[in-house]
Short mmCIF file of C-alpha atoms in Angstrom, two decimals:
data_model
loop_
_atom_site.label_atom_id
_atom_site.label_comp_id
_atom_site.label_asym_id
_atom_site.label_seq_id
_atom_site.Cartn_x
_atom_site.Cartn_y
_atom_site.Cartn_z
CA MET A 1 4.55 11.85 -11.40
CA SER A 2 7.90 13.51 -11.75
CA GLY A 3 10.69 15.10 -9.78
CA ASP A 4 12.33 13.59 -6.74
CA VAL A 5 9.64 11.49 -5.15
CA THR A 6 10.16 8.64 -2.72
CA ARG A 7 7.29 6.28 -2.00
CA TYR A 8 6.76 4.87 1.48
CA GLY A 9 4.66 1.83 2.33
CA SER A 10 4.02 0.91 5.98
CA VAL A 11 1.86 -1.46 7.99
CA ILE A 12 0.38 -1.62 11.48
CA GLY A 13 -2.30 -3.63 13.26
CA LEU A 14 -5.71 -2.17 14.06
CA LYS A 15 -7.61 -3.35 17.13
CA THR A 16 -10.87 -4.96 16.06
CA GLU A 17 -12.86 -3.02 18.64
CA LYS A 18 -11.45 0.23 17.22
CA LEU A 19 -12.41 -0.42 13.60
CA ASP A 20 -15.42 1.87 13.51
CA TYR A 21 -13.78 4.65 15.46
CA TYR A 22 -10.66 4.62 13.29
CA LYS A 23 -12.68 4.74 10.09
CA GLN A 24 -14.89 7.51 11.43
CA LEU A 25 -11.84 9.59 12.47
CA HIS A 26 -10.26 9.21 9.02
CA ALA A 27 -13.46 9.92 7.12
CA ASN A 28 -13.37 13.38 8.74
CA ALA A 29 -9.70 13.97 9.38
CA TRP A 30 -8.89 17.23 11.15
CA PRO A 31 -7.90 20.06 8.79
CA GLU A 32 -4.81 21.00 10.81
CA VAL A 33 -3.55 17.41 10.64
CA LEU A 34 -3.94 17.38 6.87
CA GLU A 35 -2.23 20.74 6.58
CA GLN A 36 0.71 19.49 8.62
CA ILE A 37 1.03 16.49 6.28
CA SER A 38 1.44 18.89 3.36
CA ASN A 39 3.82 21.09 5.38
CA CYS A 40 6.04 18.06 5.87
CA ASN A 41 6.35 17.39 2.13
CA ILE A 42 4.04 14.38 2.12
CA ARG A 43 1.41 13.98 -0.59
CA ASN A 44 -0.91 11.38 -2.11
CA TYR A 45 -1.38 9.67 1.25
CA SER A 46 -3.72 6.67 1.42
CA VAL A 47 -4.52 4.14 4.13
CA PHE A 48 -6.05 0.77 3.32
CA LEU A 49 -7.64 -1.72 5.71
CA LYS A 50 -7.62 -5.50 5.44
CA GLN A 51 -8.48 -8.47 7.64
CA MET A 52 -5.68 -10.97 7.13
CA ASP A 53 -5.70 -14.76 7.47
CA ASP A 54 -4.82 -14.50 11.18
CA ASP A 55 -8.28 -12.84 11.55
CA ASN A 56 -6.69 -9.60 12.71
CA TYR A 57 -7.07 -6.27 10.96
CA TYR A 58 -4.15 -4.34 9.51
CA LEU A 59 -3.69 -0.88 8.07
CA PHE A 60 -1.45 -0.31 5.06
CA SER A 61 -0.31 3.19 4.30
CA TYR A 62 1.15 4.62 1.13
CA PHE A 63 2.49 8.12 0.69
CA GLU A 64 4.86 10.06 -1.49
CA TYR A 65 7.61 12.21 -0.04
CA THR A 66 8.87 15.18 -2.00
CA GLY A 67 11.30 16.71 0.50
CA THR A 68 14.98 16.09 1.10
CA ASP A 69 15.09 14.91 4.74
CA ILE A 70 12.35 12.46 5.65
CA GLU A 71 13.55 11.95 9.24
CA ALA A 72 13.53 15.67 9.93
CA ASP A 73 10.15 16.10 8.28
CA LEU A 74 8.58 13.20 10.16
CA ALA A 75 9.95 14.63 13.41
CA ARG A 76 8.47 17.99 12.43
CA MET A 77 5.00 16.40 12.11
CA GLY A 78 4.87 16.16 15.89
CA GLU A 79 5.68 19.83 16.40
CA ASP A 80 2.07 20.57 15.57
CA GLU A 81 -0.11 20.41 18.68
CA THR A 82 -3.21 19.29 16.78
CA THR A 83 -1.25 16.46 15.18
CA ARG A 84 -0.10 15.31 18.63
CA LYS A 85 -3.74 15.34 19.78
CA TRP A 86 -4.71 13.34 16.70
CA TRP A 87 -2.09 10.71 17.54
CA LYS A 88 -3.56 10.47 21.05
CA GLU A 89 -6.74 9.29 19.30
CA THR A 90 -5.13 7.02 16.71
CA ASP A 91 -2.25 5.41 18.66
CA PRO A 92 -4.52 3.51 21.08
CA CYS A 93 -6.36 2.04 18.06
CA GLN A 94 -3.20 0.50 16.67
CA LEU A 95 -1.05 -2.56 17.40
CA PRO A 96 2.48 -2.14 16.04
CA LEU A 97 4.18 -5.15 14.48
CA SER A 98 6.66 -6.86 16.74
CA ASN A 99 9.35 -6.87 14.04
CA ARG A 100 9.25 -3.14 13.35
CA LYS A 101 12.56 -1.32 13.32
CA GLU A 102 13.76 0.62 16.33
CA GLY A 103 12.01 3.96 16.50
CA GLU A 104 9.20 2.88 14.19
CA TRP A 105 5.51 2.84 15.06
CA TRP A 106 4.18 1.89 11.66
CA ALA A 107 6.55 -0.80 10.28
CA SER A 108 8.20 0.17 7.01
CA MET A 109 7.92 -2.16 4.05
CA GLU A 110 10.41 -2.78 1.26
CA GLU A 111 9.53 -1.48 -2.21
CA VAL A 112 10.17 -4.34 -4.65
CA PHE A 113 8.50 -2.88 -7.72
CA HIS A 114 7.57 0.49 -9.12
CA TYR A 115 6.26 1.56 -12.50
CA GLU A 116 5.13 5.09 -13.34
CA MET B 1 -2.88 14.32 -8.87
CA SER B 2 -6.05 15.33 -10.62
CA GLY B 3 -8.78 13.99 -12.85
CA ASP B 4 -10.73 10.81 -12.26
CA VAL B 5 -8.33 8.54 -10.44
CA THR B 6 -9.24 5.54 -8.32
CA ARG B 7 -6.63 4.05 -6.03
CA TYR B 8 -6.42 0.29 -5.51
CA GLY B 9 -4.63 -1.44 -2.65
CA SER B 10 -4.29 -5.23 -2.63
CA VAL B 11 -2.46 -7.92 -0.69
CA ILE B 12 -1.23 -11.47 -1.32
CA GLY B 13 1.16 -13.90 0.35
CA LEU B 14 4.63 -14.59 -1.04
CA LYS B 15 6.22 -18.00 -0.53
CA THR B 16 9.40 -17.62 1.49
CA GLU B 17 11.37 -19.81 -0.90
CA LYS B 18 10.33 -17.54 -3.78
CA LEU B 19 11.46 -14.26 -2.19
CA ASP B 20 14.64 -13.87 -4.18
CA TYR B 21 13.10 -14.94 -7.47
CA TYR B 22 10.14 -12.60 -7.09
CA LYS B 23 12.36 -9.63 -6.29
CA GLN B 24 14.70 -10.45 -9.16
CA LEU B 25 11.77 -10.68 -11.61
CA HIS B 26 10.39 -7.32 -10.50
CA ALA B 27 13.74 -5.56 -10.50
CA ASN B 28 13.84 -6.28 -14.23
CA ALA B 29 10.20 -6.46 -15.21
CA TRP B 30 9.54 -7.31 -18.85
CA PRO B 31 8.92 -4.26 -21.06
CA GLU B 32 5.80 -5.73 -22.69
CA VAL B 33 4.27 -6.34 -19.24
CA LEU B 34 4.90 -2.74 -18.26
CA GLU B 35 3.49 -1.49 -21.53
CA GLN B 36 0.33 -3.53 -21.01
CA ILE B 37 -0.08 -1.98 -17.55
CA SER B 38 -0.11 1.46 -19.18
CA ASN B 39 -2.43 0.23 -21.96
CA CYS B 40 -4.92 -0.79 -19.29
CA ASN B 41 -5.05 2.69 -17.74
CA ILE B 42 -2.99 1.78 -14.69
CA ARG B 43 -0.24 4.08 -13.46
CA ASN B 44 1.96 4.73 -10.42
CA TYR B 45 2.09 1.02 -9.58
CA SER B 46 4.16 -0.05 -6.57
CA VAL B 47 4.57 -3.35 -4.74
CA PHE B 48 5.89 -3.51 -1.17
CA LEU B 49 7.10 -6.55 0.73
CA LYS B 50 6.79 -7.22 4.45
CA GLN B 51 7.28 -10.13 6.82
CA MET B 52 4.31 -10.02 9.18
CA ASP B 53 4.00 -11.28 12.76
CA ASP B 54 2.91 -14.74 11.54
CA ASP B 55 6.46 -14.97 10.07
CA ASN B 56 5.07 -15.16 6.54
CA TYR B 57 5.85 -12.70 3.78
CA TYR B 58 3.19 -10.59 2.10
CA LEU B 59 3.10 -8.32 -0.92
CA PHE B 60 1.10 -5.09 -0.86
CA SER B 61 0.30 -3.41 -4.13
CA TYR B 62 -0.84 0.13 -4.81
CA PHE B 63 -1.86 1.51 -8.17
CA GLU B 64 -3.94 4.28 -9.65
CA TYR B 65 -6.58 3.62 -12.26
CA THR B 66 -7.48 6.35 -14.74
CA GLY B 67 -9.92 4.49 -16.99
CA THR B 68 -13.67 4.05 -16.77
CA ASP B 69 -14.12 0.25 -16.54
CA ILE B 70 -11.64 -1.44 -14.22
CA GLU B 71 -13.08 -4.94 -14.71
CA ALA B 72 -12.82 -4.71 -18.47
CA ASP B 73 -9.31 -3.27 -18.25
CA LEU B 74 -8.10 -5.93 -15.83
CA ALA B 75 -9.56 -8.61 -18.10
CA ARG B 76 -7.75 -6.97 -21.01
CA MET B 77 -4.42 -7.33 -19.17
CA GLY B 78 -4.54 -11.06 -19.87
CA GLU B 79 -5.09 -10.59 -23.59
CA ASP B 80 -1.38 -9.88 -23.86
CA GLU B 81 0.58 -13.09 -24.36
CA THR B 82 3.69 -11.79 -22.60
CA THR B 83 1.62 -10.78 -19.58
CA ARG B 84 0.16 -14.29 -19.43
CA LYS B 85 3.73 -15.70 -19.51
CA TRP B 86 4.70 -13.27 -16.74
CA TRP B 87 1.84 -14.52 -14.57
CA LYS B 88 3.07 -18.09 -15.13
CA GLU B 89 6.22 -16.95 -13.36
CA THR B 90 4.62 -14.86 -10.62
CA ASP B 91 1.50 -16.88 -9.72
CA PRO B 92 3.44 -19.88 -8.35
CA CYS B 93 5.34 -17.49 -6.06
CA GLN B 94 2.17 -16.25 -4.42
CA LEU B 95 -0.26 -17.53 -1.79
CA PRO B 96 -3.65 -15.82 -2.09
CA LEU B 97 -5.48 -14.91 1.11
CA SER B 98 -8.25 -17.31 2.04
CA ASN B 99 -10.74 -14.48 2.55
CA ARG B 100 -10.29 -12.91 -0.88
CA LYS B 101 -13.45 -12.18 -2.82
CA GLU B 102 -14.68 -14.51 -5.55
CA GLY B 103 -12.67 -13.98 -8.71
CA GLU B 104 -9.81 -12.26 -6.89
CA TRP B 105 -6.19 -13.41 -6.84
CA TRP B 106 -4.74 -10.45 -4.98
CA ALA B 107 -7.23 -9.60 -2.20
CA SER B 108 -8.58 -6.06 -2.43
CA MET B 109 -8.30 -3.78 0.58
CA GLU B 110 -10.66 -1.03 1.70
CA GLU B 111 -9.46 2.56 1.38
CA VAL B 112 -10.17 4.26 4.70
CA PHE B 113 -8.19 7.47 4.15
CA HIS B 114 -6.92 9.56 1.31
CA TYR B 115 -5.31 12.97 1.20
CA GLU B 116 -3.86 14.54 -1.92
#
């Protein structure tokens, strides 16, 4: 790890009835979607799944951003037609948090610790 | 990213009244604790904080493990006296999930996606 890297952690709900479909999609993610992630200066991208104490399932994402304008790059993600098609599959699986910031789908989390 | 790396994502509750103390501790983490993290083959360790829709706060951790025996290495963490003292500060801040696995404090999450 070196250079100018910013780490992003985010969270969103996952509908229980969509568990299998979401996992299946991500076990075989579409090559164009992955390529667009790299194009947008995002790397080392993981998504974790957990059932919380409210019995609902949540997805937690972690990625590292190596560019200089995250808003522009995230907007650029959606310029890829395949990525937009992918979101048409994934969005209906998800339940955004009610306290997410304006404009967010996945709710951003606050980094309180980092050690290389 | 290369070599044999396993990524671990975990979650735990954070008592609301301990928010400030927890953040303050981690903004100035003790050098011996950090050194012991490295000694135990853990790197790129981040903790994120989020208030979820149940109004409670949760911590989400992400780290990468480069060793060959995670159980042995995690057990070895506690052989360091300073790390044990650190846990005496952090443990009372936290509220473990009720569905965590036996032996867990932080509840492990399932990785459902990864892209380098």
